[in-house]
């Protein structure tokens, strides 16, 4: 569920803010020291139900308004956090465990280059992402069997509708194949079927179509993420490009053919790879992405193109993105999408 407003009172016993949030992309900007990063982390902690972070932040009250006209309130009362939802003029207390069901959220911290594992070890974030991508693609390549779909789960289609649907599914299969994996199709059955095939053996054609549809449903977003990831990065990088090998390895090559280890990339190149990797591979359709300081280590020309790609991802994935930045170059020509942290009633 998307956010419409965010408010906080008494942050650090100093600041009070009210923000209007766009349904797709919002840039939040302010001078240093106004609590931008903390506010982003607070929103993320609320939506993920990770209240331990909130307990260490001095504030009086926080509110998050959603597009269904409900409002979540977080308050300190008698020294402890309380949570309640106002909807249809009725205030209902909820527990911290209920928070994570309000919305799917991804927080992309400004400290992106390393990851602290559960055992406390700190590892290189880009190397870890590349290993994760490899494992994900290997699973997708192995998960190539078609599954039967029960007749009770099917929609009635006439012959013409079935033929058109199969052609659409074939186009999606070709797209998935471009990402490096495909299903194991049965022999002896043509796909997509012709109108004559459907007339002669409708049941087999329909069974296969539903099995292919199930495969597309579970595989298409990963394929889309791989292809869009490569397209975005390769349109920004200069003198080099990325690719994913047949066995799922992320590689970087100079235009002269020289292959580069990931750890030899510049800081800015690593930042781009990590930001868009998390956006595309760690977010769900319809989720909320909170991105803090995307401008870190990026040249001005790279900062200026970020908004275009953010908007595209919001549109394709129906994602709501809130970007906190110090850089006017990141906002660039999208100031109608920008909101400043201004002290309430100042």
mmCIF file of C-alpha atoms in Angstrom:
data_model
loop_
_atom_site.group_PDB
_atom_site.id
_atom_site.type_symbol
_atom_site.label_atom_id
_atom_site.label_comp_id
_atom_site.label_asym_id
_atom_site.label_seq_id
_atom_site.Cartn_x
_atom_site.Cartn_y
_atom_site.Cartn_z
ATOM 1 C CA UNK A 1 0.000 0.000 0.000
ATOM 2 C CA UNK A 2 1.393 3.379 -0.990
ATOM 3 C CA UNK A 3 2.119 6.316 1.291
ATOM 4 C CA UNK A 4 0.402 9.680 0.932
ATOM 5 C CA UNK A 5 1.866 11.665 3.848
ATOM 6 C CA UNK A 6 4.601 11.435 6.471
ATOM 7 C CA UNK A 7 4.727 13.526 9.631
ATOM 8 C CA UNK A 8 7.013 13.647 12.630
ATOM 9 C CA UNK A 9 6.862 15.844 15.719
ATOM 10 C CA UNK A 10 9.739 16.564 18.062
ATOM 11 C CA UNK A 11 12.465 14.774 16.108
ATOM 12 C CA UNK A 12 15.639 15.187 18.201
ATOM 13 C CA UNK A 13 13.375 17.404 20.367
ATOM 14 C CA UNK A 14 13.965 20.034 17.682
ATOM 15 C CA UNK A 15 12.265 19.377 14.327
ATOM 16 C CA UNK A 16 8.682 18.812 13.201
ATOM 17 C CA UNK A 17 7.880 17.981 9.574
ATOM 18 C CA UNK A 18 4.877 17.245 7.375
ATOM 19 C CA UNK A 19 5.589 15.767 3.942
ATOM 20 C CA UNK A 20 3.303 15.042 1.001
ATOM 21 C CA UNK A 21 4.448 11.982 -0.922
ATOM 22 C CA UNK A 22 3.794 11.423 -4.623
ATOM 23 C CA UNK A 23 2.303 8.097 -5.726
ATOM 24 C CA UNK A 24 5.405 7.325 -7.796
ATOM 25 C CA UNK A 25 8.625 9.315 -7.274
ATOM 26 C CA UNK A 26 9.407 11.854 -4.540
ATOM 27 C CA UNK A 27 12.717 13.624 -3.904
ATOM 28 C CA UNK A 28 13.235 14.819 -0.317
ATOM 29 C CA UNK A 29 15.953 17.443 0.156
ATOM 30 C CA UNK A 30 17.284 19.670 2.933
ATOM 31 C CA UNK A 31 20.561 20.991 4.327
ATOM 32 C CA UNK A 32 22.710 18.630 6.375
ATOM 33 C CA UNK A 33 21.722 17.948 9.946
ATOM 34 C CA UNK A 34 17.941 18.229 9.532
ATOM 35 C CA UNK A 35 17.285 14.510 10.068
ATOM 36 C CA UNK A 36 16.701 13.398 6.472
ATOM 37 C CA UNK A 37 18.559 10.092 6.772
ATOM 38 C CA UNK A 38 17.064 9.342 10.168
ATOM 39 C CA UNK A 39 13.547 10.051 8.893
ATOM 40 C CA UNK A 40 14.054 7.687 5.924
ATOM 41 C CA UNK A 41 15.308 4.984 8.269
ATOM 42 C CA UNK A 42 12.378 5.588 10.613
ATOM 43 C CA UNK A 43 9.851 5.111 7.784
ATOM 44 C CA UNK A 44 11.606 1.902 6.765
ATOM 45 C CA UNK A 45 11.729 0.607 10.338
ATOM 46 C CA UNK A 46 8.003 1.243 10.808
ATOM 47 C CA UNK A 47 7.009 -0.500 7.574
ATOM 48 C CA UNK A 48 9.248 -3.480 8.327
ATOM 49 C CA UNK A 49 8.201 -3.724 11.963
ATOM 50 C CA UNK A 50 11.805 -3.187 13.132
ATOM 51 C CA UNK A 51 10.942 -1.021 16.114
ATOM 52 C CA UNK A 52 14.276 -1.324 17.918
ATOM 53 C CA UNK A 53 15.675 1.458 15.709
ATOM 54 C CA UNK A 54 12.774 3.750 16.644
ATOM 55 C CA UNK A 55 13.343 3.196 20.353
ATOM 56 C CA UNK A 56 16.744 4.892 20.099
ATOM 57 C CA UNK A 57 15.482 8.001 18.274
ATOM 58 C CA UNK A 58 14.235 11.015 20.278
ATOM 59 C CA UNK A 59 10.810 11.957 18.879
ATOM 60 C CA UNK A 60 7.307 12.510 20.209
ATOM 61 C CA UNK A 61 5.016 11.301 17.468
ATOM 62 C CA UNK A 62 5.164 10.010 13.927
ATOM 63 C CA UNK A 63 2.355 9.522 11.418
ATOM 64 C CA UNK A 64 2.180 7.783 8.039
ATOM 65 C CA UNK A 65 -0.910 8.354 5.907
ATOM 66 C CA UNK A 66 -1.778 5.787 3.248
ATOM 67 C CA UNK A 67 -3.742 6.023 0.006
ATOM 68 C CA UNK A 68 -6.706 4.171 1.521
ATOM 69 C CA UNK A 69 -7.147 7.172 3.873
ATOM 70 C CA UNK A 70 -5.885 5.247 6.890
ATOM 71 C CA UNK A 71 -3.229 6.837 9.113
ATOM 72 C CA UNK A 72 -0.693 5.001 11.241
ATOM 73 C CA UNK A 73 0.406 6.751 14.441
ATOM 74 C CA UNK A 74 3.579 5.919 16.372
ATOM 75 C CA UNK A 75 3.936 7.633 19.740
ATOM 76 C CA UNK A 76 5.969 7.499 22.885
ATOM 77 C CA UNK A 77 3.612 7.074 25.845
ATOM 78 C CA UNK A 78 4.884 6.506 29.354
ATOM 79 C CA UNK A 79 8.320 5.792 27.958
ATOM 80 C CA UNK A 80 7.285 3.123 25.460
ATOM 81 C CA UNK A 81 6.254 3.026 21.816
ATOM 82 C CA UNK A 82 2.598 2.613 20.952
ATOM 83 C CA UNK A 83 1.006 1.985 17.542
ATOM 84 C CA UNK A 84 -2.512 2.722 16.333
ATOM 85 C CA UNK A 85 -4.368 3.053 13.036
ATOM 86 C CA UNK A 86 -7.057 5.638 12.319
ATOM 87 C CA UNK A 87 -9.520 4.566 9.644
ATOM 88 C CA UNK A 88 -13.115 5.634 9.065
ATOM 89 C CA UNK A 89 -12.785 7.856 12.141
ATOM 90 C CA UNK A 90 -12.048 4.835 14.339
ATOM 91 C CA UNK A 91 -8.709 4.576 16.163
ATOM 92 C CA UNK A 92 -7.535 0.976 16.629
ATOM 93 C CA UNK A 93 -4.446 -0.019 18.625
ATOM 94 C CA UNK A 94 -2.145 -2.473 16.858
ATOM 95 C CA UNK A 95 0.989 -4.351 17.876
ATOM 96 C CA UNK A 96 4.492 -3.981 16.468
ATOM 97 C CA UNK A 97 4.045 -7.378 14.842
ATOM 98 C CA UNK A 98 1.207 -5.970 12.714
ATOM 99 C CA UNK A 99 3.371 -3.262 11.131
ATOM 100 C CA UNK A 100 5.105 -5.413 8.513
ATOM 101 C CA UNK A 101 1.750 -6.276 6.931
ATOM 102 C CA UNK A 102 0.931 -2.640 6.102
ATOM 103 C CA UNK A 103 3.279 -2.328 3.102
ATOM 104 C CA UNK A 104 6.337 -3.916 1.476
ATOM 105 C CA UNK A 105 9.359 -1.662 1.863
ATOM 106 C CA UNK A 106 12.997 -1.688 0.777
ATOM 107 C CA UNK A 107 15.500 0.671 2.403
ATOM 108 C CA UNK A 108 18.716 1.365 0.460
ATOM 109 C CA UNK A 109 21.156 2.862 2.943
ATOM 110 C CA UNK A 110 23.873 5.387 2.036
ATOM 111 C CA UNK A 111 26.343 2.860 3.475
ATOM 112 C CA UNK A 112 26.038 0.509 0.516
ATOM 113 C CA UNK A 113 29.527 -0.784 -0.261
ATOM 114 C CA UNK A 114 29.667 -3.321 2.564
ATOM 115 C CA UNK A 115 27.193 -5.672 4.212
ATOM 116 C CA UNK A 116 27.246 -6.942 7.776
ATOM 117 C CA UNK A 117 26.258 -10.606 7.792
ATOM 118 C CA UNK A 118 24.202 -12.179 10.570
ATOM 119 C CA UNK A 119 27.364 -13.632 12.112
ATOM 120 C CA UNK A 120 28.866 -10.122 12.336
ATOM 121 C CA UNK A 121 31.286 -10.439 9.441
ATOM 122 C CA UNK A 122 31.521 -7.508 7.030
ATOM 123 C CA UNK A 123 31.688 -8.446 3.346
ATOM 124 C CA UNK A 124 31.933 -6.567 0.056
ATOM 125 C CA UNK A 125 28.380 -5.755 -1.024
ATOM 126 C CA UNK A 126 29.017 -5.982 -4.763
ATOM 127 C CA UNK A 127 30.707 -9.367 -4.531
ATOM 128 C CA UNK A 128 27.869 -10.601 -2.317
ATOM 129 C CA UNK A 129 25.275 -9.315 -4.800
ATOM 130 C CA UNK A 130 27.055 -11.018 -7.688
ATOM 131 C CA UNK A 131 27.071 -14.308 -5.760
ATOM 132 C CA UNK A 132 23.391 -13.879 -4.926
ATOM 133 C CA UNK A 133 22.552 -13.190 -8.579
ATOM 134 C CA UNK A 134 24.509 -16.262 -9.657
ATOM 135 C CA UNK A 135 22.619 -18.477 -7.197
ATOM 136 C CA UNK A 136 19.264 -16.990 -8.263
ATOM 137 C CA UNK A 137 19.933 -17.570 -11.948
ATOM 138 C CA UNK A 138 21.181 -21.113 -11.334
ATOM 139 C CA UNK A 139 17.924 -21.895 -9.514
ATOM 140 C CA UNK A 140 15.926 -20.386 -12.399
ATOM 141 C CA UNK A 141 17.834 -22.477 -14.938
ATOM 142 C CA UNK A 142 17.199 -25.639 -12.931
ATOM 143 C CA UNK A 143 13.526 -24.778 -12.358
ATOM 144 C CA UNK A 144 12.568 -25.395 -15.972
ATOM 145 C CA UNK A 145 9.842 -27.976 -15.607
ATOM 146 C CA UNK A 146 6.285 -27.132 -16.598
ATOM 147 C CA UNK A 147 3.616 -27.701 -13.963
ATOM 148 C CA UNK A 148 0.052 -28.846 -14.439
ATOM 149 C CA UNK A 149 -2.635 -26.243 -13.730
ATOM 150 C CA UNK A 150 -5.962 -27.529 -12.433
ATOM 151 C CA UNK A 151 -9.053 -26.898 -14.495
ATOM 152 C CA UNK A 152 -10.696 -25.117 -11.585
ATOM 153 C CA UNK A 153 -8.047 -22.380 -11.855
ATOM 154 C CA UNK A 154 -8.670 -21.710 -15.542
ATOM 155 C CA UNK A 155 -10.550 -18.998 -17.426
ATOM 156 C CA UNK A 156 -12.841 -19.961 -20.276
ATOM 157 C CA UNK A 157 -11.467 -18.882 -23.690
ATOM 158 C CA UNK A 158 -12.791 -19.509 -27.174
ATOM 159 C CA UNK A 159 -10.457 -20.764 -29.915
ATOM 160 C CA UNK A 160 -9.560 -17.280 -31.110
ATOM 161 C CA UNK A 161 -8.801 -16.046 -27.584
ATOM 162 C CA UNK A 162 -6.703 -19.142 -26.861
ATOM 163 C CA UNK A 163 -4.677 -18.638 -30.041
ATOM 164 C CA UNK A 164 -4.007 -14.962 -29.251
ATOM 165 C CA UNK A 165 -3.077 -15.790 -25.640
ATOM 166 C CA UNK A 166 -0.604 -18.453 -26.770
ATOM 167 C CA UNK A 167 1.104 -15.975 -29.105
ATOM 168 C CA UNK A 168 1.446 -13.530 -26.219
ATOM 169 C CA UNK A 169 2.897 -16.269 -23.998
ATOM 170 C CA UNK A 170 5.396 -17.207 -26.722
ATOM 171 C CA UNK A 171 6.599 -13.593 -26.886
ATOM 172 C CA UNK A 172 7.147 -13.667 -23.122
ATOM 173 C CA UNK A 173 9.002 -16.980 -23.376
ATOM 174 C CA UNK A 174 11.307 -15.450 -25.968
ATOM 175 C CA UNK A 175 11.936 -12.512 -23.609
ATOM 176 C CA UNK A 176 12.753 -14.905 -20.750
ATOM 177 C CA UNK A 177 15.083 -16.841 -23.059
ATOM 178 C CA UNK A 178 16.966 -13.600 -23.769
ATOM 179 C CA UNK A 179 17.718 -13.465 -20.032
ATOM 180 C CA UNK A 180 19.349 -16.900 -20.195
ATOM 181 C CA UNK A 181 16.769 -19.475 -19.144
ATOM 182 C CA UNK A 182 13.737 -21.234 -20.573
ATOM 183 C CA UNK A 183 11.307 -24.069 -19.763
ATOM 184 C CA UNK A 184 11.586 -27.646 -20.922
ATOM 185 C CA UNK A 185 8.873 -27.870 -23.562
ATOM 186 C CA UNK A 186 7.234 -31.215 -24.392
ATOM 187 C CA UNK A 187 8.104 -32.752 -27.714
ATOM 188 C CA UNK A 188 5.503 -33.277 -30.412
ATOM 189 C CA UNK A 189 3.361 -30.234 -29.515
ATOM 190 C CA UNK A 190 3.839 -26.955 -31.355
ATOM 191 C CA UNK A 191 3.799 -23.738 -29.340
ATOM 192 C CA UNK A 192 2.211 -21.404 -30.048
ATOM 193 C CA UNK A 193 -0.393 -23.610 -31.715
ATOM 194 C CA UNK A 194 -2.078 -22.659 -34.968
ATOM 195 C CA UNK A 195 -5.834 -22.330 -35.215
ATOM 196 C CA UNK A 196 -5.845 -25.772 -36.880
ATOM 197 C CA UNK A 197 -3.854 -27.276 -33.958
ATOM 198 C CA UNK A 198 -6.432 -25.890 -31.516
ATOM 199 C CA UNK A 199 -9.342 -27.241 -33.519
ATOM 200 C CA UNK A 200 -7.714 -30.683 -33.781
ATOM 201 C CA UNK A 201 -6.461 -31.034 -30.193
ATOM 202 C CA UNK A 202 -7.836 -28.237 -28.071
ATOM 203 C CA UNK A 203 -7.376 -29.953 -24.704
ATOM 204 C CA UNK A 204 -3.630 -30.553 -25.184
ATOM 205 C CA UNK A 205 -3.122 -27.017 -26.474
ATOM 206 C CA UNK A 206 -4.996 -25.553 -23.534
ATOM 207 C CA UNK A 207 -3.129 -27.719 -20.987
ATOM 208 C CA UNK A 208 0.210 -26.604 -22.401
ATOM 209 C CA UNK A 209 -0.835 -22.950 -22.493
ATOM 210 C CA UNK A 210 -1.743 -22.946 -18.816
ATOM 211 C CA UNK A 211 1.498 -24.717 -17.886
ATOM 212 C CA UNK A 212 3.487 -22.154 -19.894
ATOM 213 C CA UNK A 213 1.512 -19.327 -18.261
ATOM 214 C CA UNK A 214 2.422 -20.634 -14.809
ATOM 215 C CA UNK A 215 6.096 -20.751 -15.810
ATOM 216 C CA UNK A 216 5.932 -17.192 -17.163
ATOM 217 C CA UNK A 217 4.326 -15.972 -13.939
ATOM 218 C CA UNK A 218 7.164 -17.343 -11.820
ATOM 219 C CA UNK A 219 10.028 -16.430 -14.181
ATOM 220 C CA UNK A 220 9.176 -13.210 -15.998
ATOM 221 C CA UNK A 221 10.118 -10.687 -13.308
ATOM 222 C CA UNK A 222 13.578 -12.196 -12.834
ATOM 223 C CA UNK A 223 14.152 -12.118 -16.593
ATOM 224 C CA UNK A 224 12.909 -8.538 -16.752
ATOM 225 C CA UNK A 225 15.207 -7.548 -13.881
ATOM 226 C CA UNK A 226 18.265 -9.053 -15.594
ATOM 227 C CA UNK A 227 17.556 -7.389 -18.933
ATOM 228 C CA UNK A 228 16.603 -3.991 -17.483
ATOM 229 C CA UNK A 229 19.622 -4.093 -15.131
ATOM 230 C CA UNK A 230 22.010 -4.610 -18.034
ATOM 231 C CA UNK A 231 20.262 -1.970 -20.150
ATOM 232 C CA UNK A 232 20.422 0.692 -17.424
ATOM 233 C CA UNK A 233 24.014 0.085 -16.404
ATOM 234 C CA UNK A 234 25.297 -0.209 -19.968
ATOM 235 C CA UNK A 235 23.589 3.025 -20.956
ATOM 236 C CA UNK A 236 25.385 4.856 -18.128
ATOM 237 C CA UNK A 237 28.819 3.229 -18.026
ATOM 238 C CA UNK A 238 31.542 4.621 -20.274
ATOM 239 C CA UNK A 239 34.181 2.465 -22.007
ATOM 240 C CA UNK A 240 32.869 -0.706 -20.401
ATOM 241 C CA UNK A 241 29.722 -2.817 -20.069
ATOM 242 C CA UNK A 242 28.266 -5.563 -17.908
ATOM 243 C CA UNK A 243 26.840 -8.898 -18.935
ATOM 244 C CA UNK A 244 25.534 -12.071 -17.327
ATOM 245 C CA UNK A 245 27.176 -15.218 -18.655
ATOM 246 C CA UNK A 246 25.303 -18.394 -19.580
ATOM 247 C CA UNK A 247 26.131 -19.855 -16.184
ATOM 248 C CA UNK A 248 24.864 -16.752 -14.333
ATOM 249 C CA UNK A 249 28.096 -14.886 -13.589
ATOM 250 C CA UNK A 250 28.080 -11.072 -13.574
ATOM 251 C CA UNK A 251 31.029 -9.844 -15.610
ATOM 252 C CA UNK A 252 32.425 -6.436 -16.558
ATOM 253 C CA UNK A 253 34.391 -5.898 -19.754
ATOM 254 C CA UNK A 254 36.184 -2.915 -21.243
ATOM 255 C CA UNK A 255 35.191 -1.973 -24.788
ATOM 256 C CA UNK A 256 38.597 -3.313 -25.884
ATOM 257 C CA UNK A 257 37.653 -6.761 -24.592
ATOM 258 C CA UNK A 258 39.580 -6.708 -21.299
ATOM 259 C CA UNK A 259 37.610 -8.323 -18.469
ATOM 260 C CA UNK A 260 37.686 -6.489 -15.127
ATOM 261 C CA UNK A 261 37.221 -7.969 -11.638
ATOM 262 C CA UNK A 262 34.332 -6.319 -9.804
ATOM 263 C CA UNK A 263 36.682 -5.013 -7.119
ATOM 264 C CA UNK A 264 38.596 -2.991 -9.729
ATOM 265 C CA UNK A 265 35.621 -0.813 -10.605
ATOM 266 C CA UNK A 266 35.491 2.791 -9.422
ATOM 267 C CA UNK A 267 33.502 3.694 -6.323
ATOM 268 C CA UNK A 268 30.869 5.417 -8.468
ATOM 269 C CA UNK A 269 30.496 2.383 -10.745
ATOM 270 C CA UNK A 270 30.031 0.158 -7.720
ATOM 271 C CA UNK A 271 27.400 2.534 -6.342
ATOM 272 C CA UNK A 272 25.389 2.353 -9.571
ATOM 273 C CA UNK A 273 25.582 -1.434 -9.714
ATOM 274 C CA UNK A 274 24.436 -1.750 -6.103
ATOM 275 C CA UNK A 275 21.615 0.810 -6.248
ATOM 276 C CA UNK A 276 19.972 -0.654 -9.327
ATOM 277 C CA UNK A 277 20.631 -4.230 -8.236
ATOM 278 C CA UNK A 278 18.724 -3.698 -5.009
ATOM 279 C CA UNK A 279 15.932 -1.814 -6.776
ATOM 280 C CA UNK A 280 15.382 -4.484 -9.405
ATOM 281 C CA UNK A 281 16.175 -7.712 -7.563
ATOM 282 C CA UNK A 282 15.160 -6.942 -3.967
ATOM 283 C CA UNK A 283 11.895 -5.033 -4.449
ATOM 284 C CA UNK A 284 8.467 -6.446 -5.157
ATOM 285 C CA UNK A 285 5.909 -5.111 -7.604
ATOM 286 C CA UNK A 286 3.877 -2.419 -5.847
ATOM 287 C CA UNK A 287 6.377 -1.975 -3.014
ATOM 288 C CA UNK A 288 7.958 1.165 -1.525
ATOM 289 C CA UNK A 289 11.651 1.942 -2.065
ATOM 290 C CA UNK A 290 13.425 4.348 0.280
ATOM 291 C CA UNK A 291 16.750 5.403 -1.242
ATOM 292 C CA UNK A 292 19.180 7.583 0.680
ATOM 293 C CA UNK A 293 21.883 9.687 -1.009
ATOM 294 C CA UNK A 294 22.104 8.102 -4.479
ATOM 295 C CA UNK A 295 24.609 10.778 -5.473
ATOM 296 C CA UNK A 296 27.488 9.282 -3.454
ATOM 297 C CA UNK A 297 30.658 9.072 -5.628
ATOM 298 C CA UNK A 298 28.740 9.870 -8.833
ATOM 299 C CA UNK A 299 29.822 12.427 -11.423
ATOM 300 C CA UNK A 300 27.330 15.221 -12.085
ATOM 301 C CA UNK A 301 26.400 13.813 -15.494
ATOM 302 C CA UNK A 302 25.509 10.469 -13.909
ATOM 303 C CA UNK A 303 23.498 12.160 -11.172
ATOM 304 C CA UNK A 304 21.407 13.987 -13.757
ATOM 305 C CA UNK A 305 20.189 10.812 -15.499
ATOM 306 C CA UNK A 306 19.182 8.934 -12.346
ATOM 307 C CA UNK A 307 15.689 10.431 -12.225
ATOM 308 C CA UNK A 308 14.808 9.050 -15.658
ATOM 309 C CA UNK A 309 15.648 5.509 -14.593
ATOM 310 C CA UNK A 310 13.933 5.906 -11.224
ATOM 311 C CA UNK A 311 10.760 7.022 -13.010
ATOM 312 C CA UNK A 312 10.944 4.087 -15.421
ATOM 313 C CA UNK A 313 11.285 1.585 -12.574
ATOM 314 C CA UNK A 314 8.376 3.192 -10.709
ATOM 315 C CA UNK A 315 6.219 2.908 -13.822
ATOM 316 C CA UNK A 316 7.153 -0.640 -14.847
ATOM 317 C CA UNK A 317 6.946 -2.109 -11.338
ATOM 318 C CA UNK A 318 4.181 0.159 -9.953
ATOM 319 C CA UNK A 319 6.675 1.121 -7.270
ATOM 320 C CA UNK A 320 6.605 4.166 -5.006
ATOM 321 C CA UNK A 321 10.086 5.606 -4.518
ATOM 322 C CA UNK A 322 11.199 8.175 -1.944
ATOM 323 C CA UNK A 323 14.707 9.505 -2.603
ATOM 324 C CA UNK A 324 16.570 11.584 -0.013
ATOM 325 C CA UNK A 325 19.316 13.699 -1.555
ATOM 326 C CA UNK A 326 21.561 16.703 -1.015
ATOM 327 C CA UNK A 327 22.173 17.078 -4.717
ATOM 328 C CA UNK A 328 20.118 19.372 -6.949
ATOM 329 C CA UNK A 329 21.672 17.476 -9.869
ATOM 330 C CA UNK A 330 19.845 14.288 -8.833
ATOM 331 C CA UNK A 331 16.543 16.171 -8.848
ATOM 332 C CA UNK A 332 17.704 17.908 -12.056
ATOM 333 C CA UNK A 333 14.565 18.860 -14.047
ATOM 334 C CA UNK A 334 12.059 17.136 -11.737
ATOM 335 C CA UNK A 335 11.520 19.845 -9.115
ATOM 336 C CA UNK A 336 7.779 19.227 -9.275
ATOM 337 C CA UNK A 337 8.604 15.838 -7.716
ATOM 338 C CA UNK A 338 10.679 17.430 -4.938
ATOM 339 C CA UNK A 339 9.732 18.359 -1.381
ATOM 340 C CA UNK A 340 11.932 20.125 1.143
ATOM 341 C CA UNK A 341 12.175 19.269 4.821
ATOM 342 C CA UNK A 342 10.849 22.524 6.247
ATOM 343 C CA UNK A 343 10.207 23.013 9.929
ATOM 344 C CA UNK A 344 6.451 22.860 10.515
ATOM 345 C CA UNK A 345 5.000 26.237 11.529
ATOM 346 C CA UNK A 346 8.427 27.797 11.048
#
